[in-house]
XYZ file of C-alpha atoms in Angstrom:
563
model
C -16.903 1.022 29.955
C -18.221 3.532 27.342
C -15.418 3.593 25.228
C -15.024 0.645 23.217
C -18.350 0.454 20.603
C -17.299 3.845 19.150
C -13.860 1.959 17.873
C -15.772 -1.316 16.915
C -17.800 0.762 14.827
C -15.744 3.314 13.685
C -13.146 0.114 12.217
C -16.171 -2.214 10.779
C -17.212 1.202 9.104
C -13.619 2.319 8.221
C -12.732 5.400 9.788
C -9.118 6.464 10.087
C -7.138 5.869 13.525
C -4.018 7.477 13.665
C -3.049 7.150 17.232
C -1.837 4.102 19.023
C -1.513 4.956 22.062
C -2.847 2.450 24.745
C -3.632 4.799 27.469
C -5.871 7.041 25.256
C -9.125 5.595 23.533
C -12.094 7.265 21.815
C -14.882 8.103 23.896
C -18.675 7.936 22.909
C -21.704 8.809 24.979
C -22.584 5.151 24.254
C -22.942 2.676 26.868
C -20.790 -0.874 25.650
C -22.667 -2.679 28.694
C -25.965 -1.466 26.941
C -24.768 -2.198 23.580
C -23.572 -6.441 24.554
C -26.265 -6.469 26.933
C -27.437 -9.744 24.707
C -24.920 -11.738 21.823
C -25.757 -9.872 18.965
C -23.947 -6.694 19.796
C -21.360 -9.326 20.916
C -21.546 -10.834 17.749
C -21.502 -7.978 15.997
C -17.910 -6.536 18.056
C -16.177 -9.474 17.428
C -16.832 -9.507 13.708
C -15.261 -6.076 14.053
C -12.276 -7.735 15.501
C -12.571 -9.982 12.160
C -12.576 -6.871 9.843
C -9.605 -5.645 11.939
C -7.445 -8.218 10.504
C -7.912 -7.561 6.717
C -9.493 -3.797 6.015
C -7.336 -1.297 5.108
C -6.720 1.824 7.287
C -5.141 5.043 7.765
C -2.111 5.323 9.310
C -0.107 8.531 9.359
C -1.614 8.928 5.936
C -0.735 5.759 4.598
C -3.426 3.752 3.717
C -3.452 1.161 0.040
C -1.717 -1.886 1.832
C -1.849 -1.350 4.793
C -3.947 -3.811 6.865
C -3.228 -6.000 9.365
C -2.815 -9.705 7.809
C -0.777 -7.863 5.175
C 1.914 -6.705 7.621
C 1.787 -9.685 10.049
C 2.936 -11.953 6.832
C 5.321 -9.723 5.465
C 6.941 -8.754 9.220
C 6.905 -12.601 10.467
C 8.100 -14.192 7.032
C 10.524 -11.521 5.492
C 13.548 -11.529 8.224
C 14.074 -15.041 7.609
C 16.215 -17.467 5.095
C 12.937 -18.506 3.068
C 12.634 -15.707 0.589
C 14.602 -12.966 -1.789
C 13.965 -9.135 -2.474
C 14.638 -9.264 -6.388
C 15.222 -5.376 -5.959
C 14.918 -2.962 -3.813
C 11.670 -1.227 -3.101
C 9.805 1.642 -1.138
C 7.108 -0.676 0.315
C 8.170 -0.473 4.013
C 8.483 -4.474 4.044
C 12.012 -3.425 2.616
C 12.841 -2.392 6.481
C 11.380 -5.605 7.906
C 13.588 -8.209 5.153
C 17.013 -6.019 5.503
C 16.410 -5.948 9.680
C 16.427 -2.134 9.128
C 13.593 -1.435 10.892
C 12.681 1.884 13.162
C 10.201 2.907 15.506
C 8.273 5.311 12.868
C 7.800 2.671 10.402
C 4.150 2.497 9.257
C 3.863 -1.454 9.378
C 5.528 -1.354 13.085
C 2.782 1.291 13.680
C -0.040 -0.492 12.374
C 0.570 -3.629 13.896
C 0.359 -2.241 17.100
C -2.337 -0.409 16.857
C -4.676 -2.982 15.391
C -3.510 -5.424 17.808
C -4.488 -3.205 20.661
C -7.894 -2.027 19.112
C -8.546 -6.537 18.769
C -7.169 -7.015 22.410
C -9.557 -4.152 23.509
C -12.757 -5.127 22.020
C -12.709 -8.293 22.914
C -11.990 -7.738 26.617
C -15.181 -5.693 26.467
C -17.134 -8.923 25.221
C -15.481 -10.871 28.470
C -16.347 -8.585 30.521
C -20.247 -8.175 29.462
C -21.490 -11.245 28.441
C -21.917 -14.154 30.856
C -20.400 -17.106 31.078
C -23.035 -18.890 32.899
C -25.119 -18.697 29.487
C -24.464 -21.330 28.001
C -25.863 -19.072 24.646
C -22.866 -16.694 25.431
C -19.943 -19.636 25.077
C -19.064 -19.427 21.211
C -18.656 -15.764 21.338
C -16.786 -15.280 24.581
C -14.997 -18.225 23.312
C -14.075 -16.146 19.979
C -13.051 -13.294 22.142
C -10.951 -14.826 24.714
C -9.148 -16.916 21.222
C -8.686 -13.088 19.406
C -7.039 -11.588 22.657
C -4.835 -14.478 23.149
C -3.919 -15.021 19.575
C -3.325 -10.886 19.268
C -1.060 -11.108 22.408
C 1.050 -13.761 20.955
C 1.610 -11.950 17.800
C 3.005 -8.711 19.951
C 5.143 -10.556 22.266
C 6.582 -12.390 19.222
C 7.407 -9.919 17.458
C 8.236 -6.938 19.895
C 10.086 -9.274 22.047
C 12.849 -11.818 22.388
C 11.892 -14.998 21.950
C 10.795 -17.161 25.332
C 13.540 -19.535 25.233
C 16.297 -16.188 25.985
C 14.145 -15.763 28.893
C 10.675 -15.087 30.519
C 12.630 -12.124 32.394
C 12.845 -10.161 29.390
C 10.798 -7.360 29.014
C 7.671 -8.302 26.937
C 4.737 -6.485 25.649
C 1.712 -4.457 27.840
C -0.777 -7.440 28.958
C -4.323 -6.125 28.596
C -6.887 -8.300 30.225
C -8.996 -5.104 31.049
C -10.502 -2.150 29.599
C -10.281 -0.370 32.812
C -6.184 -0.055 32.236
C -5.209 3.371 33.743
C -1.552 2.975 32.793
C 0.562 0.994 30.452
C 3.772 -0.930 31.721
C 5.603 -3.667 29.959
C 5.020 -7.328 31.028
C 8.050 -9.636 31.513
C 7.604 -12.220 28.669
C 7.483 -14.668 31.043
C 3.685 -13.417 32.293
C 2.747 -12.378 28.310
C 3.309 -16.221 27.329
C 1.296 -17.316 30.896
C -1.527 -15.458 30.245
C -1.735 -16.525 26.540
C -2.051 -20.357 27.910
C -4.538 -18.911 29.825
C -6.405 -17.393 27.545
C -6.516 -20.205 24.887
C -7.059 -22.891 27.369
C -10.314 -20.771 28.331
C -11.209 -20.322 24.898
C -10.877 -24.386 24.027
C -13.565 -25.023 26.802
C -16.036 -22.624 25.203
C -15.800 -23.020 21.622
C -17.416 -25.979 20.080
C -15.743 -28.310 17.641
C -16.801 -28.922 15.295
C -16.635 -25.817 13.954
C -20.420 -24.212 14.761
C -20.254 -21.238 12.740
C -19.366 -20.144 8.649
C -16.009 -20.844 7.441
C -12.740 -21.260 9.759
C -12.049 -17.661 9.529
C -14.072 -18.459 12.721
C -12.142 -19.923 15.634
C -13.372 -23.432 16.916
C -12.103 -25.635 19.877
C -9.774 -27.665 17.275
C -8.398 -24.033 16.488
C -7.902 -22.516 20.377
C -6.066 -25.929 20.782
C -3.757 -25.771 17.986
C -2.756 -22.826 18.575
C -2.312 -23.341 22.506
C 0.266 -25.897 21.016
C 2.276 -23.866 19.255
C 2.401 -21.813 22.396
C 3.640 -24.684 24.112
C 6.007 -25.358 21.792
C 7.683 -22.010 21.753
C 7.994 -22.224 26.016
C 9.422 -25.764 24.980
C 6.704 -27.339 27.388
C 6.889 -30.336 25.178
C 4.766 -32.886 27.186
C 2.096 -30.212 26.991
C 2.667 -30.174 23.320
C 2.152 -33.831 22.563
C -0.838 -33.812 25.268
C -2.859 -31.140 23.325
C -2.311 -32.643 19.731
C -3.259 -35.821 21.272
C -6.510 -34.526 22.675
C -7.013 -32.977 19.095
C -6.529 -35.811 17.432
C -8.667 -37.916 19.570
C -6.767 -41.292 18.593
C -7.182 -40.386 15.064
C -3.543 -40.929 13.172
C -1.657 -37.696 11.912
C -2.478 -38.349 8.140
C -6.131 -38.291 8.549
C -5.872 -34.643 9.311
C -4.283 -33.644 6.060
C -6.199 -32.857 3.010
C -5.124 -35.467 0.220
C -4.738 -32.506 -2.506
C -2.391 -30.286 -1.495
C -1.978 -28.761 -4.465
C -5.236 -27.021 -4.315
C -5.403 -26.567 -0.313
C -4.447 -22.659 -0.013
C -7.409 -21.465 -2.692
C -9.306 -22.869 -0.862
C -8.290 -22.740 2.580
C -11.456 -20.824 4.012
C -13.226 -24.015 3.869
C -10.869 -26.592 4.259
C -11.247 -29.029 7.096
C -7.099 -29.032 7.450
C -7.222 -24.894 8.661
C -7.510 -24.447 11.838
C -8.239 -20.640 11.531
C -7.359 -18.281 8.581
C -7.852 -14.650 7.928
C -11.061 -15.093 5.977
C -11.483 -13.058 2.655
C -14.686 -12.617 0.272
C -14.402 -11.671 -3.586
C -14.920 -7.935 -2.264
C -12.057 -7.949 -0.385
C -9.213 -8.613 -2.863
C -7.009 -5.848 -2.849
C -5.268 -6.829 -5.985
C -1.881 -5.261 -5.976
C -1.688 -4.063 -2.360
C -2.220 -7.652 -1.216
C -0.648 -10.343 0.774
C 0.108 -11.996 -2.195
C 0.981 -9.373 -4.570
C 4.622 -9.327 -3.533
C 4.732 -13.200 -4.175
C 3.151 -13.550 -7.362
C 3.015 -11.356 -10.338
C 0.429 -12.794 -12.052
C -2.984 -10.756 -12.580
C -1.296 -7.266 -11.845
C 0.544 -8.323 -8.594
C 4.432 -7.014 -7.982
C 5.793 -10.775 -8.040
C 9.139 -9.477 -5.962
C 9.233 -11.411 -3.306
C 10.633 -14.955 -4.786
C 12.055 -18.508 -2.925
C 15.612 -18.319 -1.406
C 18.697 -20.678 -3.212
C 18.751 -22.806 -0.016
C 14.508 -23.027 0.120
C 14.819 -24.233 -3.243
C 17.737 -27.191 -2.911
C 15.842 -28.545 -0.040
C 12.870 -28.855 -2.175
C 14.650 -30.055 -5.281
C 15.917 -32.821 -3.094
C 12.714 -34.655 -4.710
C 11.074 -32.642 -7.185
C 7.676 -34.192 -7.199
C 7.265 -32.388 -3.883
C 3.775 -30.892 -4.097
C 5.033 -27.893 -1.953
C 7.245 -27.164 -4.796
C 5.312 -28.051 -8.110
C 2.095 -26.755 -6.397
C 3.337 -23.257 -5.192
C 6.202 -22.391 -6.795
C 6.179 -21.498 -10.175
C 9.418 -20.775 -12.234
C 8.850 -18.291 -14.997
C 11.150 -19.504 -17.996
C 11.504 -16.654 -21.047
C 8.956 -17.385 -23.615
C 11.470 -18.841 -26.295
C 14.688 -20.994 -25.366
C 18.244 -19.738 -25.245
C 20.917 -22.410 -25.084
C 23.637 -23.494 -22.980
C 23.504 -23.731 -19.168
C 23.807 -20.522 -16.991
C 24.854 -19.561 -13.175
C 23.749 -17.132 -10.702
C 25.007 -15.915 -7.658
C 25.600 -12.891 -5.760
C 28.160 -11.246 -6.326
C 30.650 -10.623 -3.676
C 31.609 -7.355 -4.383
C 28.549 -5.430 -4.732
C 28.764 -1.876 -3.640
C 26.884 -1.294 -0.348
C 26.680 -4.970 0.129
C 25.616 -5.247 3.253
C 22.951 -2.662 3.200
C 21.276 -3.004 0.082
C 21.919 -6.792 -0.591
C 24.428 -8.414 -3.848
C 23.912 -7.818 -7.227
C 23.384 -10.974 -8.869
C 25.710 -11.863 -11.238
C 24.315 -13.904 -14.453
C 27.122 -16.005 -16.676
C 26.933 -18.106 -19.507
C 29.619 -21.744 -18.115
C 31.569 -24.138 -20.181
C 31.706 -27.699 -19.245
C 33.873 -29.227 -18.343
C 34.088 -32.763 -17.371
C 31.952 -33.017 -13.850
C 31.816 -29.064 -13.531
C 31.354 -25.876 -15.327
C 33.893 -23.345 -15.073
C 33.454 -19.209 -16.578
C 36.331 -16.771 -16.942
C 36.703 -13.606 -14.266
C 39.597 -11.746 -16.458
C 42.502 -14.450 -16.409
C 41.296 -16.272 -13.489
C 39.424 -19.644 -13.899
C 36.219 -20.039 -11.624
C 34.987 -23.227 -11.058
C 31.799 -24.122 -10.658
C 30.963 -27.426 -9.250
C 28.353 -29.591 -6.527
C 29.096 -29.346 -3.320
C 28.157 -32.635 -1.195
C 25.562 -31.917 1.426
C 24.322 -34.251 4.693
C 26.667 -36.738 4.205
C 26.583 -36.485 0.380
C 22.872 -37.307 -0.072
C 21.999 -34.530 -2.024
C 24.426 -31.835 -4.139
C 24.226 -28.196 -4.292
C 26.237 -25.909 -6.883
C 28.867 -23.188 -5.606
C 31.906 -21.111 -7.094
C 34.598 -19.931 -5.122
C 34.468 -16.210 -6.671
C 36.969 -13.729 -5.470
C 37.713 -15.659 -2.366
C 34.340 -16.517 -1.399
C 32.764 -19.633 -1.002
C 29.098 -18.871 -3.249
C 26.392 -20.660 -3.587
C 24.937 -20.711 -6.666
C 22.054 -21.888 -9.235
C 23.096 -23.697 -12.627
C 20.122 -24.182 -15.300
C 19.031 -22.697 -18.245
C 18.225 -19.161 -18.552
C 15.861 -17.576 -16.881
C 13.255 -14.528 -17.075
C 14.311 -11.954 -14.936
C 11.817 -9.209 -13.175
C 14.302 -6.700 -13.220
C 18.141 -5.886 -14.050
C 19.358 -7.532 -11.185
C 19.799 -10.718 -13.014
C 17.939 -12.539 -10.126
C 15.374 -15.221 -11.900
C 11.995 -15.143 -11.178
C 9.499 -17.870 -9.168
C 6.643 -16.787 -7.953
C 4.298 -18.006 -5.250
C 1.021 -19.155 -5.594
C 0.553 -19.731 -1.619
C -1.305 -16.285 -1.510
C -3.445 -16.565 -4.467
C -6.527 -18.022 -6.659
C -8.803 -17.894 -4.260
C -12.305 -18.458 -6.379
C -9.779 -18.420 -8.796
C -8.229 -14.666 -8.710
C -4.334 -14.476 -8.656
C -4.457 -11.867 -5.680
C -7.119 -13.466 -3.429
C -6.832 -15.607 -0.650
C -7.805 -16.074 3.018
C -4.518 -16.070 4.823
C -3.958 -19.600 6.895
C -2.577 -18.728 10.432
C -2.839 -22.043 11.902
C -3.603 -25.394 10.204
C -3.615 -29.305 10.851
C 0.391 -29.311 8.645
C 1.599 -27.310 11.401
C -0.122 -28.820 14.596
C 1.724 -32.662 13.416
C 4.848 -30.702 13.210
C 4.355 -29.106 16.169
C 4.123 -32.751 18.063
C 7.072 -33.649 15.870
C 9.383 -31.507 17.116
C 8.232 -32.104 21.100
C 8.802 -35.613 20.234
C 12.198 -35.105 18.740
C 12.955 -33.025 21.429
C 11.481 -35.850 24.404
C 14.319 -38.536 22.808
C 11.118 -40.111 21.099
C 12.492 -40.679 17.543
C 10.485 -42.927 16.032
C 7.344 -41.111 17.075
C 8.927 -37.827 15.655
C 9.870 -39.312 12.101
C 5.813 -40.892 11.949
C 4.677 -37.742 11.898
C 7.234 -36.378 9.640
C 6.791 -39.343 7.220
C 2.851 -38.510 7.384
C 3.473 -34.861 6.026
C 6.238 -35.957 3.409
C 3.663 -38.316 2.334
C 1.194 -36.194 1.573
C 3.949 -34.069 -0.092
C 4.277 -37.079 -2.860
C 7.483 -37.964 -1.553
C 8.080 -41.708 -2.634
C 8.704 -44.090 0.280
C 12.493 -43.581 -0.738
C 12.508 -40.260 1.069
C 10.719 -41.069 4.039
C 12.788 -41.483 7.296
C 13.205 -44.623 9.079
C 16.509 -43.675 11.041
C 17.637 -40.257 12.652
C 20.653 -40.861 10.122
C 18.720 -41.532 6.964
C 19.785 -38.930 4.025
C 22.451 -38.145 6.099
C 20.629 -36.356 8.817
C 22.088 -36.589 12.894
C 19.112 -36.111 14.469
C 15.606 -36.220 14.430
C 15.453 -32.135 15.808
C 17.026 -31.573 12.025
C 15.070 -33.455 10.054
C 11.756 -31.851 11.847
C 12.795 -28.067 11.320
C 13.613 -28.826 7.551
C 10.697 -30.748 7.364
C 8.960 -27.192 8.947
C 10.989 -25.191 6.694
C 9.653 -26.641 3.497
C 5.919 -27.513 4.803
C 5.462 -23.847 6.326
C 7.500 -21.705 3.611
C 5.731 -18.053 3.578
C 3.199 -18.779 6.404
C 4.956 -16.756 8.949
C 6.853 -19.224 11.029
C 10.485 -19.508 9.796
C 11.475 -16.559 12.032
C 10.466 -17.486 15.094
C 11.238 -21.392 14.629
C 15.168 -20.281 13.560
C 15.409 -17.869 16.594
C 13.359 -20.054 18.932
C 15.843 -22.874 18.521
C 19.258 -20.522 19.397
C 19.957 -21.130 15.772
C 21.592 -18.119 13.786
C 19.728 -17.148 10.462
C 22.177 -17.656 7.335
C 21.305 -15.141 4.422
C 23.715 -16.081 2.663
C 22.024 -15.920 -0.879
C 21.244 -13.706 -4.231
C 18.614 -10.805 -3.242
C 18.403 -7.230 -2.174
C 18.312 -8.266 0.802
C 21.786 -8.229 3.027
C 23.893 -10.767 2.610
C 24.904 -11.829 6.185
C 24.138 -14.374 9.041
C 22.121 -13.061 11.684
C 23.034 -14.372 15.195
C 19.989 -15.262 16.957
C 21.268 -12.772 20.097
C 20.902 -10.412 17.836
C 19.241 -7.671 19.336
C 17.147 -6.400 16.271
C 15.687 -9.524 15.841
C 12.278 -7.977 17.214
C 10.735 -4.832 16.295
C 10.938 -1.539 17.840
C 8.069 -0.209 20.099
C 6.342 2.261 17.826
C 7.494 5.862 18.381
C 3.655 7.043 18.498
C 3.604 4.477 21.462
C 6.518 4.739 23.523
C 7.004 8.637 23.624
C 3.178 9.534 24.680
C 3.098 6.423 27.489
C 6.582 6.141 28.356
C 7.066 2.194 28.212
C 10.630 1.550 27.261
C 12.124 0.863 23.892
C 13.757 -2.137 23.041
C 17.570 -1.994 23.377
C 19.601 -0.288 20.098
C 16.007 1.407 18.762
């Protein structure tokens, strides 16, 4: 076991990797068994793991952006129907939100690599310290937490989704350093091992939360997780018997921080996170952050803005503190009258590639509607009844196809492409700089939603919509919009109203993906953006990322199909 302190020390102190391979590891004349013979070299590998997940490295030369937490974000959040591209960029995130994606890709690359350095490091904590010292728990709790949590991020997004079947080929399972070879696990075994390892970890750490911030993981945090784990191998009982343990008879809303508005700036020491990717003042990497792409203001890009459909569901009730609190429309600095519409339009050249152009046009009213003129041909634009006629959206039938569309006043645009501009704030004003923030990865929000949707999906209703109702309550949502009935707002069933209710409380945290795809649900992208305009079905076979090339042609594990 000599090889792992040279990498723990090499990352912490930032030295370039370039190679991912998992059969080949630096060597070092070191001992790691002399190095963790007591918990502070343990202590100090796993807060190498730590450093792993936000320092910048080398990779194939490519370093400004390119860290860990930035990628996992941008790769778990961009395929989805939560945000627009306002215009095409270089950034290799382009790849990930237009399903592009190939094996040489320096965020597929990264990813891997990281996650393999984390899975390593902290098998070589298991495997030293002693679990019979009671001194040793919190840190071979941290480690067994980081290798299951690293795990479930690979098979996630390298693989297809549990519910198409544990036969499908997974991701390599590393529960060793002493790994000769590398073969492909059957997701079925990935996912079993994961329960294993996060079970493990909950009887270790201690709750509450015994050291720093909750960029630390804690019992509360092993557990949550272990229920989203749950909930994507649809063991539902286990779901609802794990937030039950966590919440110790305590009701849902006693978990959830009363102002929301404020929660993500300060997430690192919130008592609603779970675990987050903590981040200090010095680490703020201004443009080349997570939330550069999302907000513009203090020198980030501010690309990366809300989807059309993201936005009606919020503007169902616009108090909603997920929408005043995070998303911030940015209106020119004077006002220009009459009322405007924009949608893409449907014949953009390369449509399908390189997403629509969206089209910008002053409307005349007209009774109910608006209507604008395409040569001699009268458009109409008009609100479209949605769930049972609850709530309205705006389309135009333009050229023969159904579009939806936005109708307000005008708008700043970043860029040409006539697409207006929100940012979000989710990402940002941490001790109160626009870039900063310590990246939530799980948090009490998710964890009721989690038991919401085993509930819906147990035939227990009325238990489902409670915890719903204690999230939309939080929101600000007057008692009006709470749910008493499956059918209330026009809904059918209480499975809907939980993954909208996801959708909205879990925009941009990495989720939407893998809750569309989970479900057998298709992903409609039907909206403005340079992304493609298209509906992806979820047997889609690119729906997971290619095996990087650096990988796959040095061990010989197989590609995923079509890569």
């Amino acid at each position: 076991m000599k090889k792992l302190f040279y990498i723990a020390v090499a990352m912490v102190a930032g030295v370039a990797l370039t190679g991912c391979n998992l059969d080949s590891m630096p060597d070092d004349e070191l001992s790691s068994a002399v190095l963790l013979q007591d918990e502070s070299g343990a202590e100090y590998v796993m807060d190498g793991c730590y450093a792993l997940l936000k320092d910048q490295v080398e990779y194939l030369g490519y370093a400004s952006g390119n860290d860990y937490c930035r990628h996992y974000f941008q790769m778990s959040e961009f395929p989805a129907d939560n945000v627009c591209l306002s215009a095409k960029t270089t950034d290799p995130l382009y790849e990930a939100l237009a399903y592009m994606m190939t094996d040489n890709l320096k965020n597929v690359g990264t990813l891997w690599m990281l996650a393999y350095k984390v899975i390593y490091m902290s098998n070589t904590v298991i495997e030293n310290l002693d679990e019979g010292d009671a001194a040793s728990h919190q840190l071979l709790g941290e480690a067994y937490f980081m290798r299951g949590m690293m795990h479930l991020h690979m098979v996630t997004l390298y693989a297809k989704p549990y519910t198409q079947g544990r036969g499908n080929m997974g991701v390599p399972l590393r529960i060793s350093t002493n790994s000769e070879t590398t073969t492909r696990n059957s997701v079925g075994e990935v996912y079993d091992q994961i329960v294993k390892d996060l079970d493990k970890a909950s009887t270790l750490l201690g709750e509450p939360r015994v050291k720093g911030n909750y960029g630390y993981p804690s019992r509360d945090a092993a557990l949550g997780l272990l229920s989203r784990v749950y909930l994507y191998m649809e063991e539902n009982a286990k779901v609802i018997e794990t937030v039950n343990k966590m919440l110790g008879g305590a009701t849902p809303d006693s978990k959830l921080v009363g102002d929301f508005a404020t929660y993500f700036a300060n997430a690192k020491t919130s008592p609603e996170t779970l675990f987050c990717i903590a981040h200090e003042t010095t680490d703020d990497k201004g443009q080349a952050s997570v939330g550069s792409m999302f907000n513009g203001d203090g020198g980030g890009w501010g690309e990366i803005y809300p989807s059309v459909p993201l936005l009606y569901l919020y503007e169902r009730y616009p108090m909603d503190v997920r929408y005043t609190g995070y998303i911030v429309p940015q209106y020119p600095p004077s006002e220009i009258p009459g009322m405007f519409i924009y949608f893409a339009d449907p014949e953009s050249p390369e449509a399908e590639q390189s997403g629509r152009q969206v089209l910008e046009l002053q409307l005349t009213e007209e009774g109910d509607h608006y209507y604008f003129m395409d040569g001699a041909n009268k458009c109409i634009v008009e609100q479209r009844a949605v769930h049972g006629g609850e709530y309205k959206e705006w389309h135009v039938v333009y050229r023969g196809e159904d579009c939806v569309a936005r109708v307000h006043g005008k708008m700043k645009h970043r860029t040409t492409d006539n697409n207006p501009a929100y940012f979000v704030t989710k990402f940002g004003y941490q001790d109160g700089i626009p870039t900063l923030s310590s990246p939530v990865y799980c948090r009490w929000g998710e964890v009721i939603l989690n038991a919401a949707e085993a509930y819906a999906k147990t035939g227990k209703d009325a238990e489902a919509l409670a915890y719903v109702n204690a999230i939309r309550t939080r929101a600000g949502i007057p008692s009006e919009g709470l749910f008493n009935a499956v059918t209330d707002h026009g809904y059918t069933s209480a499975l809907e109203i939980v993954l909208d209710e996801r959708r909205m409380e879990l925009a941009f945290e990495g989720h939407r993906m893998f809750d569309v795809y989970r479900n057998k649900q298709d992903m409609d992208r039907r909206f403005p953006g340079a992304q493609p305009w298209n509906v992806v079905p979820y047997t889609y076979e690119k729906i997971q990322y290619p095996i990087p090339n650096s990988e796959w042609t040095v061990s010989g594990i197989q590609q995923n199909p079509t890569y």
